[in-house]
Amino acid sequence: RSGVAVAINDANVAAGDYQMMVSGTVLKRGFRTRTGLLTLDEALDGLAPPNESTPLVTSALALSANGNTVGYSLEPLAGKEALFWVSRSAGNVTNSPGNSLGVWIANIGGASDDESEATGVNSLGYIVGWSRRGSVTRAVFRRNAANATLTDPKPWIDLNDRHSVSRPTAWNLFRADAISDSAVIVGQGLYNGSVRGFMLVPRVSGN
């Protein structure tokens, strides 16, 4: 089989995507290896979409120190949807269903984006990525991947929201790529119209 590995943690769990047969169709599907596995072999944890009734492309983009994994599913007409796969114990190799993370929803008016992608996750389940509607793409952050979308209808925070992030007005943050276990976020944005990298550091009490 062909595929790519894009991430690995200190437990030697690797993640990425590969070509596999799903319901008679060859699709790209995200994978995660067993804990401590030093080589890629056939014993992979296939990372499935939340509902397998319609076979969808999935891809794993990042995993945390404890094996939490994030990425996306791709539906030809609807586009990308951010997904989270909970960590698995050693030797537990299965076809893990993903949890939908939805898209960014405005606090006022309830307007929502069309597509999203999760690009980074830490051991606490904090997730970063991007969410998009039309030509507008925003860097986003979510505190807890375990919250179901239906019970937490506004799970994503727009990192351009000045109520959440203190930043110069010249910045437009369009993609968050990674988050550490201390919640430092890095990503990409426009600064006075030029593409630049950014780092967001959590506020310390009293500052």
PDB file of C-alpha atoms in Angstrom, residues 1 13-22 27-34 41-50 52 56-60 69 72 83-86 88 92-99:
ATOM      1  CA  ARG A   1       0.000   0.000   0.000  1.00  0.00           C
ATOM      2  CA  VAL A  13       3.116   6.251  17.503  1.00  0.00           C
ATOM      3  CA  ALA A  14       3.072   7.549  13.935  1.00  0.00           C
ATOM      4  CA  ALA A  15       0.126   8.991  12.006  1.00  0.00           C
ATOM      5  CA  GLY A  16      -0.629   9.919   8.412  1.00  0.00           C
ATOM      6  CA  ASP A  17      -2.692   8.517   5.569  1.00  0.00           C
ATOM      7  CA  TYR A  18      -2.596   5.623   3.116  1.00  0.00           C
ATOM      8  CA  GLN A  19      -4.628   4.089   0.312  1.00  0.00           C
ATOM      9  CA  MET A  20      -7.098   1.388   1.365  1.00  0.00           C
ATOM     10  CA  MET A  21     -10.201  -0.409   0.095  1.00  0.00           C
ATOM     11  CA  VAL A  22     -13.464   0.828   1.674  1.00  0.00           C
ATOM     12  CA  LEU A  27      -9.826   5.809  -0.696  1.00  0.00           C
ATOM     13  CA  LYS A  28      -7.226   7.793   1.177  1.00  0.00           C
ATOM     14  CA  ARG A  29      -7.702   6.963   4.855  1.00  0.00           C
ATOM     15  CA  GLY A  30      -5.949   8.297   7.935  1.00  0.00           C
ATOM     16  CA  PHE A  31      -3.959   5.844  10.066  1.00  0.00           C
ATOM     17  CA  ARG A  32      -2.263   5.566  13.427  1.00  0.00           C
ATOM     18  CA  THR A  33       0.295   2.901  14.387  1.00  0.00           C
ATOM     19  CA  ARG A  34       0.398   0.849  17.569  1.00  0.00           C
ATOM     20  CA  ASP A  41       3.279  -2.577   8.801  1.00  0.00           C
ATOM     21  CA  GLU A  42      -0.208  -3.889   8.077  1.00  0.00           C
ATOM     22  CA  ALA A  43      -1.329  -3.558  11.735  1.00  0.00           C
ATOM     23  CA  LEU A  44      -2.615   0.012  11.532  1.00  0.00           C
ATOM     24  CA  ASP A  45      -5.484   1.735  13.284  1.00  0.00           C
ATOM     25  CA  GLY A  46      -7.555   2.992  10.351  1.00  0.00           C
ATOM     26  CA  LEU A  47      -9.041   6.386  11.212  1.00  0.00           C
ATOM     27  CA  ALA A  48     -12.631   6.371   9.973  1.00  0.00           C
ATOM     28  CA  PRO A  49     -15.138   9.234   9.635  1.00  0.00           C
ATOM     29  CA  PRO A  50     -17.912   9.554  12.254  1.00  0.00           C
ATOM     30  CA  GLU A  52     -19.176   5.082   7.637  1.00  0.00           C
ATOM     31  CA  LEU A  56     -15.182   9.302   2.885  1.00  0.00           C
ATOM     32  CA  VAL A  57     -11.558  10.297   2.564  1.00  0.00           C
ATOM     33  CA  THR A  58      -9.901  10.963   5.937  1.00  0.00           C
ATOM     34  CA  SER A  59      -6.424  12.190   6.804  1.00  0.00           C
ATOM     35  CA  ALA A  60      -4.485  12.442  10.085  1.00  0.00           C
ATOM     36  CA  THR A  69      -5.095  12.514  16.798  1.00  0.00           C
ATOM     37  CA  TYR A  72     -10.191  15.919   8.592  1.00  0.00           C
ATOM     38  CA  LEU A  83     -12.110  15.436  13.088  1.00  0.00           C
ATOM     39  CA  PHE A  84     -10.681  14.173  16.390  1.00  0.00           C
ATOM     40  CA  TRP A  85      -9.748  10.554  17.180  1.00  0.00           C
ATOM     41  CA  VAL A  86      -9.294   9.646  20.839  1.00  0.00           C
ATOM     42  CA  ARG A  88      -5.854   4.165  21.919  1.00  0.00           C
ATOM     43  CA  ASN A  92      -5.609  -1.892  20.487  1.00  0.00           C
ATOM     44  CA  VAL A  93      -5.682  -1.845  16.693  1.00  0.00           C
ATOM     45  CA  THR A  94      -9.100  -1.102  15.260  1.00  0.00           C
ATOM     46  CA  ASN A  95     -11.040   1.043  12.815  1.00  0.00           C
ATOM     47  CA  SER A  96     -11.475   4.080  15.060  1.00  0.00           C
ATOM     48  CA  PRO A  97     -14.427   6.371  14.274  1.00  0.00           C
ATOM     49  CA  GLY A  98     -13.678  10.085  14.371  1.00  0.00           C
ATOM     50  CA  ASN A  99     -15.544  12.755  16.313  1.00  0.00           C
TER      51      ASN A  99
END
